[in-house]
mmCIF file of C-alpha atoms in Angstrom:
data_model
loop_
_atom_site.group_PDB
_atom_site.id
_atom_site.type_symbol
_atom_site.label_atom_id
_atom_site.label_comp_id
_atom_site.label_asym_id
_atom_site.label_seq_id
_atom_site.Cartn_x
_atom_site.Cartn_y
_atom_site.Cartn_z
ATOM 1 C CA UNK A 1 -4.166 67.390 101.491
ATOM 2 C CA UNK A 2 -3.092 65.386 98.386
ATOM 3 C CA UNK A 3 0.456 65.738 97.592
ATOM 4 C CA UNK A 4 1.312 68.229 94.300
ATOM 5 C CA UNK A 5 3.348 66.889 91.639
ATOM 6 C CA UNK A 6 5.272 69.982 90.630
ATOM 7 C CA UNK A 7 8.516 70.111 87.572
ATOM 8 C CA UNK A 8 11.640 71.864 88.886
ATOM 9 C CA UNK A 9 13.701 73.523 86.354
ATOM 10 C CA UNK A 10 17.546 74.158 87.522
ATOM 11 C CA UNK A 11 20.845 73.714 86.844
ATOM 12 C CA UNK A 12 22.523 70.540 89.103
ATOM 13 C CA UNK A 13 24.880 72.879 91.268
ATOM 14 C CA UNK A 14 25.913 71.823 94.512
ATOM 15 C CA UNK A 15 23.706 73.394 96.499
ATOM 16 C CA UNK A 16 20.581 72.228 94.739
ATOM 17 C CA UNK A 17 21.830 68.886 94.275
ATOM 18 C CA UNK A 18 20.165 67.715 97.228
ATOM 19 C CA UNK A 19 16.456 68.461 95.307
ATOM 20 C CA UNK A 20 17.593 66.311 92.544
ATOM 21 C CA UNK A 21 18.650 63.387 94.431
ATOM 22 C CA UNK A 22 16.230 63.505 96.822
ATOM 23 C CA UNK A 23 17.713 63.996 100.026
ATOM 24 C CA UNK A 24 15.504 67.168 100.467
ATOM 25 C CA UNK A 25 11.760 67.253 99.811
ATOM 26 C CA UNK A 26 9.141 70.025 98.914
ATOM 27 C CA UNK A 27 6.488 70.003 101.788
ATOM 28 C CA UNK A 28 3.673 68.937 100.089
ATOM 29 C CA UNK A 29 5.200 68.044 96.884
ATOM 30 C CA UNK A 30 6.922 65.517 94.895
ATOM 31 C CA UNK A 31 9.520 66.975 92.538
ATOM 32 C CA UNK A 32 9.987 66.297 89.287
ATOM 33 C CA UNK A 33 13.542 67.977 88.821
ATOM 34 C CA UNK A 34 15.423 68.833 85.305
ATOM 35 C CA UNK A 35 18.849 69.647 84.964
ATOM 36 C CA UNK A 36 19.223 72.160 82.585
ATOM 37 C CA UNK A 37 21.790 75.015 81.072
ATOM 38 C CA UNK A 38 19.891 78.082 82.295
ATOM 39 C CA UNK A 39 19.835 79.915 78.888
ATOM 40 C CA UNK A 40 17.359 77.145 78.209
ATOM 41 C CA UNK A 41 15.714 77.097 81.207
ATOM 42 C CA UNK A 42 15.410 81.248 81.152
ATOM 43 C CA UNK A 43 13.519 80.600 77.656
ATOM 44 C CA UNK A 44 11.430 78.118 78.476
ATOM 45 C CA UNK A 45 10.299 80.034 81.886
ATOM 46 C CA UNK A 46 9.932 83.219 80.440
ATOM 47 C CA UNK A 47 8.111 82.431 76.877
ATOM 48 C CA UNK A 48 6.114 79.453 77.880
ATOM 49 C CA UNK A 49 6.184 79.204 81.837
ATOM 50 C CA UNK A 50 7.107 75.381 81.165
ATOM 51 C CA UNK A 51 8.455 74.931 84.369
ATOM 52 C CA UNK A 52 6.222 75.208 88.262
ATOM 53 C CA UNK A 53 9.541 76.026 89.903
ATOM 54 C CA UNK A 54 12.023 77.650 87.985
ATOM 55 C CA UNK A 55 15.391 78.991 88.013
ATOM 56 C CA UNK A 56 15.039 82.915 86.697
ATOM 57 C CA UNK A 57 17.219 85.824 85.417
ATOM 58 C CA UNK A 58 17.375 87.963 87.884
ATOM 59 C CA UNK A 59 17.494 91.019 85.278
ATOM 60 C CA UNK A 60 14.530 89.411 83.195
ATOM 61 C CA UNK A 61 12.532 89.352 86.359
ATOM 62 C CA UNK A 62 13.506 92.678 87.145
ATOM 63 C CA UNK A 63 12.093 93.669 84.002
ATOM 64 C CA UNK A 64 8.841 92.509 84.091
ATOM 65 C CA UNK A 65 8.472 92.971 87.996
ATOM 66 C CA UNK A 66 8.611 96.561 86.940
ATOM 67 C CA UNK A 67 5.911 96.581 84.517
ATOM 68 C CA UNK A 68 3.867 94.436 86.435
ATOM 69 C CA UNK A 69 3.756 91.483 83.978
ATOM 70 C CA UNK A 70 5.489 88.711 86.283
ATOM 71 C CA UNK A 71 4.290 84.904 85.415
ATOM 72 C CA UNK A 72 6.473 83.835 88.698
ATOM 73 C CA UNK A 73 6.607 84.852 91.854
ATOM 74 C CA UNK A 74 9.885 84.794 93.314
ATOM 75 C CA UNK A 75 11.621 83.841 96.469
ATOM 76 C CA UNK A 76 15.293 84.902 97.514
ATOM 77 C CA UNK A 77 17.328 81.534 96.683
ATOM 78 C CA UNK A 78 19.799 83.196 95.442
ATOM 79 C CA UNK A 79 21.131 79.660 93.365
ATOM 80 C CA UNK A 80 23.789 81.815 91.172
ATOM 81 C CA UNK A 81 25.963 84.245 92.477
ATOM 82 C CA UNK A 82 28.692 85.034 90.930
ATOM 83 C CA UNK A 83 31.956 88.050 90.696
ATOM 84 C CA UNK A 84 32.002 89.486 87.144
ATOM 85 C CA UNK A 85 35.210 91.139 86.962
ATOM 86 C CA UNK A 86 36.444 87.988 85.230
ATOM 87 C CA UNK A 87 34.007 88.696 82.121
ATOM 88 C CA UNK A 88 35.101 91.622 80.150
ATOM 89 C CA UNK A 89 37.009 90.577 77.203
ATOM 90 C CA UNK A 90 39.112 93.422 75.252
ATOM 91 C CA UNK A 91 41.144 93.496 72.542
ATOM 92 C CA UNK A 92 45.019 93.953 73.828
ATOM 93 C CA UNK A 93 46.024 96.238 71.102
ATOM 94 C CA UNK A 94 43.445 98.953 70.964
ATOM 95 C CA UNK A 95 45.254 100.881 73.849
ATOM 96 C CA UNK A 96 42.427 100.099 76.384
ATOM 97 C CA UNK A 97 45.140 100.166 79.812
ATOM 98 C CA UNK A 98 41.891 100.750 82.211
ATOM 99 C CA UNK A 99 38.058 100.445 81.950
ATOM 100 C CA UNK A 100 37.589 104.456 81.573
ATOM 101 C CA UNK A 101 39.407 103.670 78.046
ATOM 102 C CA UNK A 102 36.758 101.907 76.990
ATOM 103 C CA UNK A 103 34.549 104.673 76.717
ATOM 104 C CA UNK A 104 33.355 105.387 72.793
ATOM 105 C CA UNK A 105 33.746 102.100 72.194
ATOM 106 C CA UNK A 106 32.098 99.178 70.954
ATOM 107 C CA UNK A 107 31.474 96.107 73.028
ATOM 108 C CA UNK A 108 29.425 92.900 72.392
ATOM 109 C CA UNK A 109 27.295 91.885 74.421
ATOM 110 C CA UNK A 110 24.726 88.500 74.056
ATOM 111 C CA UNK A 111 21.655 90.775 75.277
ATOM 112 C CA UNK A 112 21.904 93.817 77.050
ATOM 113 C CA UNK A 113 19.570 92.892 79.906
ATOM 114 C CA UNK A 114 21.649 89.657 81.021
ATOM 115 C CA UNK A 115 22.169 90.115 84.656
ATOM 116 C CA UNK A 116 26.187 89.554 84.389
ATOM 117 C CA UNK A 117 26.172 92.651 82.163
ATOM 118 C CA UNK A 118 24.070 94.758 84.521
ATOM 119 C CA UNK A 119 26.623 94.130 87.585
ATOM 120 C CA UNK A 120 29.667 94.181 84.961
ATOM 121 C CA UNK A 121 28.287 98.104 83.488
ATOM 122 C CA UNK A 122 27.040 98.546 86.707
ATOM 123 C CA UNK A 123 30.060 98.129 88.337
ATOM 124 C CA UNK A 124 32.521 100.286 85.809
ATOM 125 C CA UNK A 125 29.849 103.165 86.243
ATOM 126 C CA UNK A 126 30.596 103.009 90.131
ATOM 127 C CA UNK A 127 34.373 102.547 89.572
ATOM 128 C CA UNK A 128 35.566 103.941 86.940
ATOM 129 C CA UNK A 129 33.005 106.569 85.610
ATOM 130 C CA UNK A 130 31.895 104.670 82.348
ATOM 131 C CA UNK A 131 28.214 105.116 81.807
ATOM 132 C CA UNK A 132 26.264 102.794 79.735
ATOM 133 C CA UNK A 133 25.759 105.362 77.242
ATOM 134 C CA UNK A 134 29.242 106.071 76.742
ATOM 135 C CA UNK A 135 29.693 102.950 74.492
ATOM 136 C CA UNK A 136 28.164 101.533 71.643
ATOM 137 C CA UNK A 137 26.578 98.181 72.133
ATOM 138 C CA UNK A 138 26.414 95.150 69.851
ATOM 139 C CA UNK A 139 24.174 92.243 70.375
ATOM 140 C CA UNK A 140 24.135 89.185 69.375
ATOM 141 C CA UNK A 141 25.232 85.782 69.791
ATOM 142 C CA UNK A 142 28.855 84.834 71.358
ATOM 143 C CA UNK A 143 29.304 81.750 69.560
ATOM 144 C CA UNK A 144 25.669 81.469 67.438
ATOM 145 C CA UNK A 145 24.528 83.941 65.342
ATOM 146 C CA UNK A 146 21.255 85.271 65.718
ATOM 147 C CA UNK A 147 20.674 85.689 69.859
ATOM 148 C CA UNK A 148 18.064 88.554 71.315
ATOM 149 C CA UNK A 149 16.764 90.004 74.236
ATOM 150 C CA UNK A 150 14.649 87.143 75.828
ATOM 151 C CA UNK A 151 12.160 89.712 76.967
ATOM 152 C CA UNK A 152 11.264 92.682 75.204
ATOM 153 C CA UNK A 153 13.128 95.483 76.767
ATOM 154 C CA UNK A 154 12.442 99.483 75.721
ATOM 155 C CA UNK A 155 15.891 101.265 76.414
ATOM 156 C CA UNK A 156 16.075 105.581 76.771
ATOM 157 C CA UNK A 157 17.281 106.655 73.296
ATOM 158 C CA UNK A 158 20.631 108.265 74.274
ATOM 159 C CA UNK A 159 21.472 104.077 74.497
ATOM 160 C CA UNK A 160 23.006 102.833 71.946
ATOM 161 C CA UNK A 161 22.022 99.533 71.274
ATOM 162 C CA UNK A 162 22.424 97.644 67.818
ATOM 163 C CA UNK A 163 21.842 93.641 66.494
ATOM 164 C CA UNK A 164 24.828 92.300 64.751
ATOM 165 C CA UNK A 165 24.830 90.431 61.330
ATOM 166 C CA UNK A 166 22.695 87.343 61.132
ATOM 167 C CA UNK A 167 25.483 85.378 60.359
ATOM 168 C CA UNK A 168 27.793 87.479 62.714
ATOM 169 C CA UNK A 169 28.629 86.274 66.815
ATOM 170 C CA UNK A 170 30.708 88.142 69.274
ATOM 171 C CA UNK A 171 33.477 86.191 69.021
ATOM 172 C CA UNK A 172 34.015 86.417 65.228
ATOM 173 C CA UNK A 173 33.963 90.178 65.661
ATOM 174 C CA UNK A 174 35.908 90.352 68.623
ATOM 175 C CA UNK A 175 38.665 88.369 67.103
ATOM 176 C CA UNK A 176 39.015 90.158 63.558
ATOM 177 C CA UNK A 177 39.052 93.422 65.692
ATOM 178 C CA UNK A 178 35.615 94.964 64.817
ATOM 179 C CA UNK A 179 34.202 94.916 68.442
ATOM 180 C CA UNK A 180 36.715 96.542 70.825
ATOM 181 C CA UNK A 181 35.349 94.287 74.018
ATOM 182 C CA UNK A 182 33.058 91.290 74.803
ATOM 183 C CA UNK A 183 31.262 91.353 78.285
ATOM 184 C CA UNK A 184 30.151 87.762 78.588
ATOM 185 C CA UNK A 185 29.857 85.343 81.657
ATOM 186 C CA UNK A 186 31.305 82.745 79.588
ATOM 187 C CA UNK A 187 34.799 83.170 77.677
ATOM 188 C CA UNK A 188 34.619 83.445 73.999
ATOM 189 C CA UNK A 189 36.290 80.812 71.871
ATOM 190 C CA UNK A 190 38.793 83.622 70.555
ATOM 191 C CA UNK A 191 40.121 83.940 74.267
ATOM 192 C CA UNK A 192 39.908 80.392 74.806
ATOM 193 C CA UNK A 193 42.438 79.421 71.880
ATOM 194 C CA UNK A 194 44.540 82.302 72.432
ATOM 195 C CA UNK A 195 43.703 84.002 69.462
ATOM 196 C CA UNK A 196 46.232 86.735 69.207
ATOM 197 C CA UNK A 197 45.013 90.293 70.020
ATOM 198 C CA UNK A 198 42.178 88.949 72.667
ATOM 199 C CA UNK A 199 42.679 89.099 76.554
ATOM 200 C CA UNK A 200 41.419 90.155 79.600
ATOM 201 C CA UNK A 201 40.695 93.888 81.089
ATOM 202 C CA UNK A 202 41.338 92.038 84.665
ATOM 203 C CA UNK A 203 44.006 89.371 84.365
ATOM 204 C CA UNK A 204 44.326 88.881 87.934
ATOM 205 C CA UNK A 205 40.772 89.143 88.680
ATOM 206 C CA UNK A 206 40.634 86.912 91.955
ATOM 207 C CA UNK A 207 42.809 89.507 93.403
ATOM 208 C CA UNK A 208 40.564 92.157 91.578
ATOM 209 C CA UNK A 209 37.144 90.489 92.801
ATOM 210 C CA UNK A 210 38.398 90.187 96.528
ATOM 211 C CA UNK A 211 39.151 93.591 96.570
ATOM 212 C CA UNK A 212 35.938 94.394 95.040
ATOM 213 C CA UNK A 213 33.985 92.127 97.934
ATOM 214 C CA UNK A 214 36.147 93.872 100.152
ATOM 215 C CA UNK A 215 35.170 97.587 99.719
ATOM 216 C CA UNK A 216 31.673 97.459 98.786
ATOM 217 C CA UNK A 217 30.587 93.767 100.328
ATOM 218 C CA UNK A 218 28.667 93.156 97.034
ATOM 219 C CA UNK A 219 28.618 89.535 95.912
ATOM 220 C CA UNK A 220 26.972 89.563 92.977
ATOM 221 C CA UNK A 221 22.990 87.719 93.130
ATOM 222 C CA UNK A 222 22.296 86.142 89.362
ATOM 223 C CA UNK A 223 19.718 84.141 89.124
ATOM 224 C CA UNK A 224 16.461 83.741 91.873
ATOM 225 C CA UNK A 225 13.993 80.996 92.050
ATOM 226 C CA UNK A 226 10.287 81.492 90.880
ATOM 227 C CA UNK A 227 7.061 79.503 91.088
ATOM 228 C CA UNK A 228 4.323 79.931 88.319
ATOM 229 C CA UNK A 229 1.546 82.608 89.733
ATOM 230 C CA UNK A 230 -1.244 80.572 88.998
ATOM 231 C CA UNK A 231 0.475 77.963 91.350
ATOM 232 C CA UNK A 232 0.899 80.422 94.414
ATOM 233 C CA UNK A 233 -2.293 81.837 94.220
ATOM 234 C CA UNK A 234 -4.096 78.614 94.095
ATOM 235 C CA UNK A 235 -1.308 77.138 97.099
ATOM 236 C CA UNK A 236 -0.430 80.033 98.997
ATOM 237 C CA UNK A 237 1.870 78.025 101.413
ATOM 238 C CA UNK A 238 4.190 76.569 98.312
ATOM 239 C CA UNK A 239 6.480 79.902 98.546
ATOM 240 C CA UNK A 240 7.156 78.868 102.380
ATOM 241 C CA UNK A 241 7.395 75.395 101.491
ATOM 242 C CA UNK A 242 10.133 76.045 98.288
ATOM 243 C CA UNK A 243 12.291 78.820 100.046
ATOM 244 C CA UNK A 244 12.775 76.166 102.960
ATOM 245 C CA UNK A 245 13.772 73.139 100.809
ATOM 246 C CA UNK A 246 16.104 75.429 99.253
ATOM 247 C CA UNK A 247 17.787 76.716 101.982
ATOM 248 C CA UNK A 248 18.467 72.954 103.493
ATOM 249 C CA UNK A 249 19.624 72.068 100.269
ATOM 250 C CA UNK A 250 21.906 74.766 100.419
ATOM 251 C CA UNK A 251 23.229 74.129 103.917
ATOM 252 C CA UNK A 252 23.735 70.621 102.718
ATOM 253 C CA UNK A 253 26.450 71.282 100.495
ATOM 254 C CA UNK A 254 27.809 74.181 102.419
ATOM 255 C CA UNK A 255 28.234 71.141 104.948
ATOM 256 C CA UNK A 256 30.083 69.234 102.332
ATOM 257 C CA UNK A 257 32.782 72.179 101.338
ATOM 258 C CA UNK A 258 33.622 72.127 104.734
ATOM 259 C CA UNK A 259 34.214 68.328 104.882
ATOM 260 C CA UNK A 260 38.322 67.683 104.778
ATOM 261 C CA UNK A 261 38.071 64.124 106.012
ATOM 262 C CA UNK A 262 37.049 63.328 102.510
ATOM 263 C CA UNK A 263 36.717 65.697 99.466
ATOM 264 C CA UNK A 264 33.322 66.093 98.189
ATOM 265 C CA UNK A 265 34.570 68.122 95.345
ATOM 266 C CA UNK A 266 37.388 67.045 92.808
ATOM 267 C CA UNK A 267 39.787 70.183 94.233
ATOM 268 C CA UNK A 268 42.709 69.447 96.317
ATOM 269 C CA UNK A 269 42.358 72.825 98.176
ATOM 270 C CA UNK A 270 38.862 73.183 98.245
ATOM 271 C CA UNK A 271 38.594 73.375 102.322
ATOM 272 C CA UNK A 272 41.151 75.923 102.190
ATOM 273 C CA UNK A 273 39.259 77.663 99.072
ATOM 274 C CA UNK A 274 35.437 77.632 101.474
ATOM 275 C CA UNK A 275 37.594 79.152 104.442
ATOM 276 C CA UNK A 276 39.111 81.760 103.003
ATOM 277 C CA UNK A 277 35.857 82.571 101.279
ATOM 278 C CA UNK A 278 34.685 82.649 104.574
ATOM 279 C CA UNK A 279 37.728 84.681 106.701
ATOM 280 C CA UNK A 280 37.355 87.155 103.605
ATOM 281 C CA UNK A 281 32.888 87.086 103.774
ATOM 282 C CA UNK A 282 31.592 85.844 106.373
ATOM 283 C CA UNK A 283 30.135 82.300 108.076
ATOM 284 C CA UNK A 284 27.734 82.298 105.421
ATOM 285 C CA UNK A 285 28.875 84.204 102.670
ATOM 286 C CA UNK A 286 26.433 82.214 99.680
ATOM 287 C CA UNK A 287 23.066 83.814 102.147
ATOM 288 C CA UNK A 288 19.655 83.181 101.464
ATOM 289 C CA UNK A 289 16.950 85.953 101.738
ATOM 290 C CA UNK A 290 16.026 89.622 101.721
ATOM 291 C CA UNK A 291 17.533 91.264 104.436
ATOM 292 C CA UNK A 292 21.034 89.959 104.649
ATOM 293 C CA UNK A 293 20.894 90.648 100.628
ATOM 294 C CA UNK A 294 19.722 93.987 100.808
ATOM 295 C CA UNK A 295 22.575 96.163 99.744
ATOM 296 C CA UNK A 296 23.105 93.973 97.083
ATOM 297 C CA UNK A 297 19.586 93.621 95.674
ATOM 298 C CA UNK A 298 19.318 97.873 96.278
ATOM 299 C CA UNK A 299 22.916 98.178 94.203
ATOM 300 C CA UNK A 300 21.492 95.760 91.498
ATOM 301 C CA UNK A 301 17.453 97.647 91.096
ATOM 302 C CA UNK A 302 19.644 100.872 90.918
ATOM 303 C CA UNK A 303 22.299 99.685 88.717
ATOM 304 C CA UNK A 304 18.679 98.241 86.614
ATOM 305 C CA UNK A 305 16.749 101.300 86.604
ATOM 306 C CA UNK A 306 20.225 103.687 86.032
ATOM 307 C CA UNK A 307 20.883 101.442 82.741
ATOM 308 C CA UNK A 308 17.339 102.038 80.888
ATOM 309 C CA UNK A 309 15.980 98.390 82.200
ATOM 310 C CA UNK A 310 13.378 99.468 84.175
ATOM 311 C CA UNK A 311 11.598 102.723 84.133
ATOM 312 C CA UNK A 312 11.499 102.778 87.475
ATOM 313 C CA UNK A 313 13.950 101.851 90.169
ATOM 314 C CA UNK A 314 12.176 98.661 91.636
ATOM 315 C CA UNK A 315 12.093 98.074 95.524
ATOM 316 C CA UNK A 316 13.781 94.682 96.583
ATOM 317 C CA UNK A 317 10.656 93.314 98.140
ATOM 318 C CA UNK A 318 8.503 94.408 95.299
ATOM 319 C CA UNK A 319 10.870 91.007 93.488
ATOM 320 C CA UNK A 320 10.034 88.087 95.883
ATOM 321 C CA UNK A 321 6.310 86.764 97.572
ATOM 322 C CA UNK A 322 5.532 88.221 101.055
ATOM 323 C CA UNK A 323 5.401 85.400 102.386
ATOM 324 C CA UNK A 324 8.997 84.457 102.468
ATOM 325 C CA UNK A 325 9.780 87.920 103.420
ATOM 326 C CA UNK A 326 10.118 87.287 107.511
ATOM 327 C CA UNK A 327 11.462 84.211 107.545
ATOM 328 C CA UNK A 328 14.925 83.818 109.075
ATOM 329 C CA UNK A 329 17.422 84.097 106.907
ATOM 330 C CA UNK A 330 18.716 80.530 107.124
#
């Protein structure tokens, strides 16, 4: 069997690191890896399937899972996961004490089908009894102008969904006071200058997010891997062959957290940081695959289908390739 040449679209974290540099190989394969932001990897995946191996939205492969319209086929590598308390933005003057205050509202959001804002809406509807159509949303850029929906969505019509000004962005707005809140996964420039008026609904949100882990064991799953279709179904062994790679590259740099003899990472209490993740969730707390991800992936389809993503309420392992399904979780 000749050896595929396949283009790997991801962002350089630690735990795919060992793809890029080659200290894990593809069965079968030679890699030809780019690091990229995944906005731009989501947008080159999903509106011109540049990539064979991609990095993917959970959310925007939600979407199209449910309407049967899925370019990739995905396996659980789970590459981003990440607590979202830490990513609502309110204005500080506006009287909003709790997240039930935010209801009637409006809050910017860059699209409403980014997976941070399903878990963060998600999440407040489970907690604190805010449902998505309780606020009016405003779309748009956070610090461009002129951001959409990278996939088409078609939300119920008691939603309230809107596009800011062309020459608007979510920051702007935030800061002169004409959006109430900003759910974003990455801080405005308003916050980050400490524009007056602009802070956090969850200052302490470590202590907010371990609490959160420790009630409902979620830890939020944002991004999967996929592999183009046309790929799979002409190699039906290269979803066995990816998941695997990824998972070794995975328990590569879970290796190197743990190492205190020398600090892999530029944190002078990192070891202490990996085992107290670990006293607080588990041996391996970052896991690969369906089953030890269920609840999580069930909370997130519900969470999709509750907030007008997906007309139905998709099943976990209608998201990933058989294949991968029965394979041990590490």
């Amino acid at each position: 069997m000749s050896t595929l040449q396949l283009s790997l679209g991801c962002c350089d974290y630690d735990r795919t690191r060992a793809l890029f540099d080659g200290r894990v190989a593809v069965e079968g394969c030679e890699l030809v890896p780019l690091a990229l932001h995944p906005e731009e990897i989501f947008h080159r995946a999903f509106n011109g399937q540049e990539f064979d191996i991609s990095e993917l939205s959970l959310s925007s492969h939600t979407v199209m899972t449910a309407r049967g319209q899925t370019d990739y086929v995905a396996i659980p590598a789970f590459v981003s996961r990440v607590f979202r308390h830490s990513g609502i933005y309110i204005r500080t003057d506006r009287g909003i004490d709790s997240p039930a205050a935010l209801k009637g509202r409006k809050i910017g959001v860059p699209e409403y089908q980014i997976t941070a804002n399903v878990w963060i809406r998600g999440m407040l509807q489970d907690e604190f009894g805010l449902h998505p159509r309780d606020v009016h949303w405003r779309r748009g850029g956070v610090e461009q102008p002129g951001r959409e929906e990278r996939a088409p969505i078609d939300l119920p019509p008691d939603i309230d969904v809107r596009q800011i000004g062309n020459d608007e962005t979510l920051s702007g707005l935030l800061e002169s006071g004409e959006l109430d809140a900003v759910f974003s996964a990455k801080a405005p420039s308003c916050f980050q200058r400490g524009a007056p008026g602009v802070g956090l609904m969850f200052p302490d949100f470590r202590a907010v997010e371990r609490d959160y882990f420790a009630r409902t064991r979620l830890f939020p799953i944002m991004h999967v891997v996929g592999i183009r279709r046309a790929l799979v179904e002409k190699h039906p062994w290269l979803p066995v062959s990816v998941y695997k790679a990824f998972v070794q590259a995975k328990r590569l740099a879970m290796e190197e957290l743990a190492q205190i003899g020398h600090l892999y990472a530029s944190l002078p209490w990192g070891v202490a940081e990996y085992q107290a993740s670990r006293e607080l969730m588990g041996d391996d707390f970052w896991s690969y695959g369906l089953e030890p991800n269920r609840h999580v992936l069930e909370t997130f389809t519900r969470y999709h289908h509750e907030q007008g993503l997906s007309p139905r309420r998709v099943a976990p392992e209608e998201l990933f390739h058989p294949g991968v399904l029965n394979l041990s979780k590490n």
